[in-house]
PDB file of C-alpha atoms in Angstrom:
ATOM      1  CA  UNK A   1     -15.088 136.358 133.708  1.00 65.00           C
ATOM      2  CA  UNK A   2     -13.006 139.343 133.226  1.00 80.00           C
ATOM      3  CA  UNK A   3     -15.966 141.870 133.241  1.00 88.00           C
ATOM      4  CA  UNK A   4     -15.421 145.088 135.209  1.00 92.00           C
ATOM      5  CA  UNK A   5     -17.434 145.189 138.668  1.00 92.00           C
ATOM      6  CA  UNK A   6     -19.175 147.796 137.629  1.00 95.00           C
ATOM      7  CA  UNK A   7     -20.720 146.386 134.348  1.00 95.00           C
ATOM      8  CA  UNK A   8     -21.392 143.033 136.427  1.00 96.00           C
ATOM      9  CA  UNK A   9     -23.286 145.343 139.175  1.00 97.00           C
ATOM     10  CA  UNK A  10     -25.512 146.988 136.655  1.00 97.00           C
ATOM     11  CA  UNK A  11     -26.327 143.504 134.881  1.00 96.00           C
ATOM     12  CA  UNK A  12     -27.150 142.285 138.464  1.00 97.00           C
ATOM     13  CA  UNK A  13     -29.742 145.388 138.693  1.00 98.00           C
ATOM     14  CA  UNK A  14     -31.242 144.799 135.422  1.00 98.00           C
ATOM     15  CA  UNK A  15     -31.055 141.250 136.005  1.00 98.00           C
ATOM     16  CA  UNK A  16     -32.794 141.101 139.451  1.00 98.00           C
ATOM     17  CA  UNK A  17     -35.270 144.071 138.176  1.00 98.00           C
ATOM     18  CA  UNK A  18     -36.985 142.076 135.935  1.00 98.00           C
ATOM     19  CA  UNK A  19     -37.206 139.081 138.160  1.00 98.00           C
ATOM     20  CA  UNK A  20     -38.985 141.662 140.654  1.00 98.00           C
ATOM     21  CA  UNK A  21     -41.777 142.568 138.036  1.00 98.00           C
ATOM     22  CA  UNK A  22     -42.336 139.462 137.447  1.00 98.00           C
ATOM     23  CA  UNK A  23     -42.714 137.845 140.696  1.00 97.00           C
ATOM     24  CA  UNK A  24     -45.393 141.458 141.359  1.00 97.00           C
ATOM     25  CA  UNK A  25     -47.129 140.603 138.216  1.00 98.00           C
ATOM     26  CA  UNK A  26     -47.756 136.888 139.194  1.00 97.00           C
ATOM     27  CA  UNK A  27     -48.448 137.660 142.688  1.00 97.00           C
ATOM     28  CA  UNK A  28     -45.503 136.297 144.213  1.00 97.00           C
ATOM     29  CA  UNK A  29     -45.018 137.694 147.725  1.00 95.00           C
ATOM     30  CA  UNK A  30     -41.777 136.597 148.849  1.00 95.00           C
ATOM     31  CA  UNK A  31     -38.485 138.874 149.852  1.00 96.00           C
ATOM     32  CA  UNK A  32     -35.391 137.872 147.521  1.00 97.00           C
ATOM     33  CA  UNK A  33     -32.224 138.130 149.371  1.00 98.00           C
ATOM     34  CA  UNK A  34     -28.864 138.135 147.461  1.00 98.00           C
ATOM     35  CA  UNK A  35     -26.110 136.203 149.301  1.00 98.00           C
ATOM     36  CA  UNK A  36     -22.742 137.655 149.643  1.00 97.00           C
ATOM     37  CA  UNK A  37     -20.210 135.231 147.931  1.00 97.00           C
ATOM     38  CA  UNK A  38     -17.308 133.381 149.410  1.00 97.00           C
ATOM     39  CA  UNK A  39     -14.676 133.431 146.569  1.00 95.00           C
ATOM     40  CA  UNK A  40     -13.140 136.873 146.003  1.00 93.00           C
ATOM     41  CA  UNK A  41     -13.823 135.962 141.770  1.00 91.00           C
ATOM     42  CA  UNK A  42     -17.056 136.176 142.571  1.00 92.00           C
ATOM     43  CA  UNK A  43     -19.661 138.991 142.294  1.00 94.00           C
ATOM     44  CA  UNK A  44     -21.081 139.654 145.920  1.00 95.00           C
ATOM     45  CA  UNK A  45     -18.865 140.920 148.520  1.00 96.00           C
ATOM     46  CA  UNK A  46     -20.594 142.670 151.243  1.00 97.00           C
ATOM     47  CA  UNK A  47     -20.563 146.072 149.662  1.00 97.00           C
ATOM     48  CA  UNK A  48     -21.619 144.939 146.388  1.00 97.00           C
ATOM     49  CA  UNK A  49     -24.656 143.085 147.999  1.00 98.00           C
ATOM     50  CA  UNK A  50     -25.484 145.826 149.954  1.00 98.00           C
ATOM     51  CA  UNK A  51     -25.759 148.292 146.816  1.00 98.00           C
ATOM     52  CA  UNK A  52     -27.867 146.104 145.183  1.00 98.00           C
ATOM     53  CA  UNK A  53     -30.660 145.811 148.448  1.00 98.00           C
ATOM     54  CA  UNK A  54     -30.258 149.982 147.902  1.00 98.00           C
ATOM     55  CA  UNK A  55     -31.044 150.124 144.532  1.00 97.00           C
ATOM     56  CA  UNK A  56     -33.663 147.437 144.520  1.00 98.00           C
ATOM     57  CA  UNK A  57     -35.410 148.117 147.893  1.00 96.00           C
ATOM     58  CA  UNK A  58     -37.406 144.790 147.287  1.00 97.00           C
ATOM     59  CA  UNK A  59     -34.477 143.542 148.124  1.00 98.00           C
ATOM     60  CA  UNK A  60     -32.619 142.046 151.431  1.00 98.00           C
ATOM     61  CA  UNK A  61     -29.333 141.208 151.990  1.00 98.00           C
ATOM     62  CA  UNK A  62     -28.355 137.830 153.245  1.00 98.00           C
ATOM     63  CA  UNK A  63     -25.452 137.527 155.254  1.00 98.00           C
ATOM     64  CA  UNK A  64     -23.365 134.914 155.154  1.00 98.00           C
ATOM     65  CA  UNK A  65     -20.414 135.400 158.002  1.00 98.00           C
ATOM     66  CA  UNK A  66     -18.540 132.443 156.781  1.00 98.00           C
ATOM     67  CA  UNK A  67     -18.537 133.621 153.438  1.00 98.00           C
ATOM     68  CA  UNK A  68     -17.153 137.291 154.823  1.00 97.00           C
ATOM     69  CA  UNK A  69     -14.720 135.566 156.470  1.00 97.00           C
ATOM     70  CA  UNK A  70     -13.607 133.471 153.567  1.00 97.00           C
ATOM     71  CA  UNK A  71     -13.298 135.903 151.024  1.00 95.00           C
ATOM     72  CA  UNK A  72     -10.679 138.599 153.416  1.00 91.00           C
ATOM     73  CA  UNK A  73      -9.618 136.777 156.005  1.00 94.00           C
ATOM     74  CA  UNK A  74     -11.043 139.043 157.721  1.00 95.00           C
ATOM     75  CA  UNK A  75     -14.477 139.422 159.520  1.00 96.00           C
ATOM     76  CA  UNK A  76     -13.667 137.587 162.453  1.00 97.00           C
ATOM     77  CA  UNK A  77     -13.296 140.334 165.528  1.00 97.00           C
ATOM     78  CA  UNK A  78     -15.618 141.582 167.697  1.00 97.00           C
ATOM     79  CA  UNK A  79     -15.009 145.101 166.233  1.00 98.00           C
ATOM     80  CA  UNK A  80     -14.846 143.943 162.666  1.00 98.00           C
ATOM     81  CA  UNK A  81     -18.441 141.969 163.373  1.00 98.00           C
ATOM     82  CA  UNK A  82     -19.708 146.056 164.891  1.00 98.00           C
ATOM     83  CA  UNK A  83     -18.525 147.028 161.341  1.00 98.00           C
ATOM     84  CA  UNK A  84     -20.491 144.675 159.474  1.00 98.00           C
ATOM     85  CA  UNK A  85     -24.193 145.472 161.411  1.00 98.00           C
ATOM     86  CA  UNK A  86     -22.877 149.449 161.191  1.00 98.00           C
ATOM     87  CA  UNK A  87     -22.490 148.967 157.015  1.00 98.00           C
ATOM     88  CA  UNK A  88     -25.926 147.069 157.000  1.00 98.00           C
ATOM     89  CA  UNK A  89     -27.657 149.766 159.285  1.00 98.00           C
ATOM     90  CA  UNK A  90     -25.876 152.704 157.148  1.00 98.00           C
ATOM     91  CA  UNK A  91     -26.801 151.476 153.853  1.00 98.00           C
ATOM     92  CA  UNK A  92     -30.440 150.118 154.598  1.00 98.00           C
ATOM     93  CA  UNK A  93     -31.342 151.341 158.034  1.00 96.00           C
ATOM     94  CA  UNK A  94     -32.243 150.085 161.382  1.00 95.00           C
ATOM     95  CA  UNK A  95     -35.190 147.628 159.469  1.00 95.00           C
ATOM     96  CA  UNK A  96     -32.647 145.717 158.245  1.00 97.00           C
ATOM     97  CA  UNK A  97     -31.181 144.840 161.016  1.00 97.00           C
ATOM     98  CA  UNK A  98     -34.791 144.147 162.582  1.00 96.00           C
ATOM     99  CA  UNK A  99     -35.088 141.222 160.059  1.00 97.00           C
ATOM    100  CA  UNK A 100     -32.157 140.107 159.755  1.00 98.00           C
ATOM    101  CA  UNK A 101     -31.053 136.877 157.152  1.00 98.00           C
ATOM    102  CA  UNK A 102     -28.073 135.528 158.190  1.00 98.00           C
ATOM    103  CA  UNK A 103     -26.273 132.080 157.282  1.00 98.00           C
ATOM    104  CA  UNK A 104     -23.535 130.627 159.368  1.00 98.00           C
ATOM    105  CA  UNK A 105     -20.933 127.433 159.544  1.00 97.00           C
ATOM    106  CA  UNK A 106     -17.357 126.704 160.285  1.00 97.00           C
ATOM    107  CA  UNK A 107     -15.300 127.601 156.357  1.00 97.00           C
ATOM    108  CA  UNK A 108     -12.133 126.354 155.156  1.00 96.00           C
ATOM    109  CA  UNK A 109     -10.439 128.788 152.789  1.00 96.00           C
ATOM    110  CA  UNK A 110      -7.424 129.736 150.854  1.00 95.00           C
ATOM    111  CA  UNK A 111      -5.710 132.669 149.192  1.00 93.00           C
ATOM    112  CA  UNK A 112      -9.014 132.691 146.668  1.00 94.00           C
ATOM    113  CA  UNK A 113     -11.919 132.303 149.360  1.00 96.00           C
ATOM    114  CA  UNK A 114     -13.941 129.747 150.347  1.00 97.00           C
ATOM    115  CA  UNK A 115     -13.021 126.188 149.718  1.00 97.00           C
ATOM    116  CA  UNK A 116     -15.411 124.324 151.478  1.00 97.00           C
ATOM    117  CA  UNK A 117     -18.025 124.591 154.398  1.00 97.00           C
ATOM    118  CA  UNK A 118     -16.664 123.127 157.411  1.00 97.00           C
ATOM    119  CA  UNK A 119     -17.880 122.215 160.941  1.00 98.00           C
ATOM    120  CA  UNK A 120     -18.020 125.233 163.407  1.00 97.00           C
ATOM    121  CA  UNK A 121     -15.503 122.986 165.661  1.00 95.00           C
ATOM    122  CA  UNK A 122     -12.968 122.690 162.976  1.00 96.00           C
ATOM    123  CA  UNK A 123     -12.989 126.424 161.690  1.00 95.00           C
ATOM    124  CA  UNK A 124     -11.525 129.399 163.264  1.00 96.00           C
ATOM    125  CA  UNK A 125     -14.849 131.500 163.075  1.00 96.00           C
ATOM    126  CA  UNK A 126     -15.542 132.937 166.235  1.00 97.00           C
ATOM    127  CA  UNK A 127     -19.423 132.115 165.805  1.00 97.00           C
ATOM    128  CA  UNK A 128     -19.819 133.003 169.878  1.00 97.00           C
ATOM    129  CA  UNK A 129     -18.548 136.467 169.603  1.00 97.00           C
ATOM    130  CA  UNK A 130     -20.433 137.180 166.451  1.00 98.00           C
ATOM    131  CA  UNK A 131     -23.317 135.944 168.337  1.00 97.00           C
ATOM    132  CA  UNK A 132     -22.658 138.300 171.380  1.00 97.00           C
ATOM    133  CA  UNK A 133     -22.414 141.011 168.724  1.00 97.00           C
ATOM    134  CA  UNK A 134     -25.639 140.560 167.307  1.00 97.00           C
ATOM    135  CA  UNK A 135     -27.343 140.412 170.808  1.00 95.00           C
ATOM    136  CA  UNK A 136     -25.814 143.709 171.903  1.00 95.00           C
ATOM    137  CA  UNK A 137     -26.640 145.409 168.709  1.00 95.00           C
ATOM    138  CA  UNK A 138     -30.303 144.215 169.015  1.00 94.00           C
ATOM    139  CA  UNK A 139     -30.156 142.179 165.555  1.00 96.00           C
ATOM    140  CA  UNK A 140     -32.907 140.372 164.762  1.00 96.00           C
ATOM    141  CA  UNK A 141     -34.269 137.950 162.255  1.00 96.00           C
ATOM    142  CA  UNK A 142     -32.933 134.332 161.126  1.00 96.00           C
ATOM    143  CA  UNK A 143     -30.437 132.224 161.435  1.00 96.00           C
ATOM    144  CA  UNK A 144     -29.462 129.540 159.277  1.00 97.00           C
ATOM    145  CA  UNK A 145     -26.640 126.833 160.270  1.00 97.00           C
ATOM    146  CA  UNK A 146     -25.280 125.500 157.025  1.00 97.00           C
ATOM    147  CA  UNK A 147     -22.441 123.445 158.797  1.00 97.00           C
ATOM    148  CA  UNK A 148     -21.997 119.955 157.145  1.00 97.00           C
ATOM    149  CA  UNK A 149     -23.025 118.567 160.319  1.00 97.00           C
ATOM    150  CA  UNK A 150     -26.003 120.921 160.660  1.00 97.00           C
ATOM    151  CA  UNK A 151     -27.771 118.977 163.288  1.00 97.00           C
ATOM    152  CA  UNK A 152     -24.820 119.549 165.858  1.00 97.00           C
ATOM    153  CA  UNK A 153     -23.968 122.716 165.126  1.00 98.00           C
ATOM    154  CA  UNK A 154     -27.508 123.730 165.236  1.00 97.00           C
ATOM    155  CA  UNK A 155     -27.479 122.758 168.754  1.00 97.00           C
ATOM    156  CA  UNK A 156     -24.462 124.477 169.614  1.00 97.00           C
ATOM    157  CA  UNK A 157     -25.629 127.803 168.086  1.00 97.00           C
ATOM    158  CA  UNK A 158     -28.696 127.346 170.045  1.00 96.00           C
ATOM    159  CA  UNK A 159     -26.973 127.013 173.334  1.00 96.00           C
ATOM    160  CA  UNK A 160     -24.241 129.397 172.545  1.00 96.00           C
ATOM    161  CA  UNK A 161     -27.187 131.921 171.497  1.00 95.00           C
ATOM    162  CA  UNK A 162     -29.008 131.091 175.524  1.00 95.00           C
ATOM    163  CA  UNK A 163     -25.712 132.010 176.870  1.00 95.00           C
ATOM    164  CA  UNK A 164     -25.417 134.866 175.129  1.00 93.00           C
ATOM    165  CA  UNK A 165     -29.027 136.237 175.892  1.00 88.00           C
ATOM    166  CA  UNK A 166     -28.911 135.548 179.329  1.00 87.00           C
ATOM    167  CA  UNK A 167     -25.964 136.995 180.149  1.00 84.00           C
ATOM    168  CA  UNK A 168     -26.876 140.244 178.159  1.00 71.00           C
ATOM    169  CA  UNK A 169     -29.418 140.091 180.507  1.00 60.00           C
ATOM    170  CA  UNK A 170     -27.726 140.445 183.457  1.00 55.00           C
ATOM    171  CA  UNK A 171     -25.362 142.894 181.616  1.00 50.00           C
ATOM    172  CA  UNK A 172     -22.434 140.815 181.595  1.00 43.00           C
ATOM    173  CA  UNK A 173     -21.990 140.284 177.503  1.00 41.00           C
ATOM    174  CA  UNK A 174     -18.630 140.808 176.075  1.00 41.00           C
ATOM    175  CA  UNK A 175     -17.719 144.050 175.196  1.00 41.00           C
ATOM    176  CA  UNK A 176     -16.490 144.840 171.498  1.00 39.00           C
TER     177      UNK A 176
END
């Protein structure tokens, strides 16, 4: 709404700060993970998010790769996937890419980001070679499908991901 990023940033630290007491004085145990945001209006691109798991080492960051994608354009490569685990492993260190959150579908987007979720099968997210990038890197952790037909594209993450496992295996993964 017009604010500068900065001002929005340290509103998100005082914000998130509080909730963080709070949740240690009642006893709540649970890791809150920020999402980065698909609509370039939006507070949470990657570096944003990122500065706020540094600041707030409660914190973890939760990746979105549609979302990434969305907002640039970008984030789509091989390389430009490297980039993404070397920014998370930079700013957080090798941990965080040990437990890894990370949500994933097909996106439809426009000149603003994200419109809508979309199947993986009618988006132009290269979910296999992010896939392959995460198993050469050694990332670790979750993934969530949040496809609008989850139950499909569940499956074919699942047997994209053996593929991709077995033939790091054997050494023949992609290169990037």
């Amino acid at each position: 709404h017009g604010e500068e990023p900065a001002v929005v940033f340290d509103r998100m630290v005082e914000g998130l700060a509080l909730v963080l007491r709070e949740m240690e004085d009642e006893g709540i145990a649970v890791t809150l993970r920020p999402e980065n945001m698909g609509r370039r209006a939006q507070f949470g691109d990657l570096s944003e998010i990122l500065g706020l798991c540094r600041e707030l080492p409660a914190l973890a960051p939760c990746i979105d790769i549609a979302h990434l994608h969305a907002r640039t354009g970008a984030w789509n490569s091989r390389p430009e996937f490297h980039a993404l685990w070397d920014a998370v492993g930079d700013a957080l260190g090798q941990e965080a890419l040990a437990r890894a959150h990370v949500h994933i579908s097909g996106i439809e987007f426009a000149s603003g980001g994200e419109r809508r979720h979309r199947p993986l099968g009618e988006s132009d997210l290269d979910y296999v070679g992010f896939l392959e990038v995460m198993a050469q890197r050694g990332v670790a952790g979750s993934i969530i499908c949040e496809s609008p037909a989850r139950e499909s594209d569940a499956v074919l993450l699942c047997e994209a991901w053996r593929t991709v496992a077995s033939a790091g295996s054997t050494g023949a993964a992609g290169g990037g």
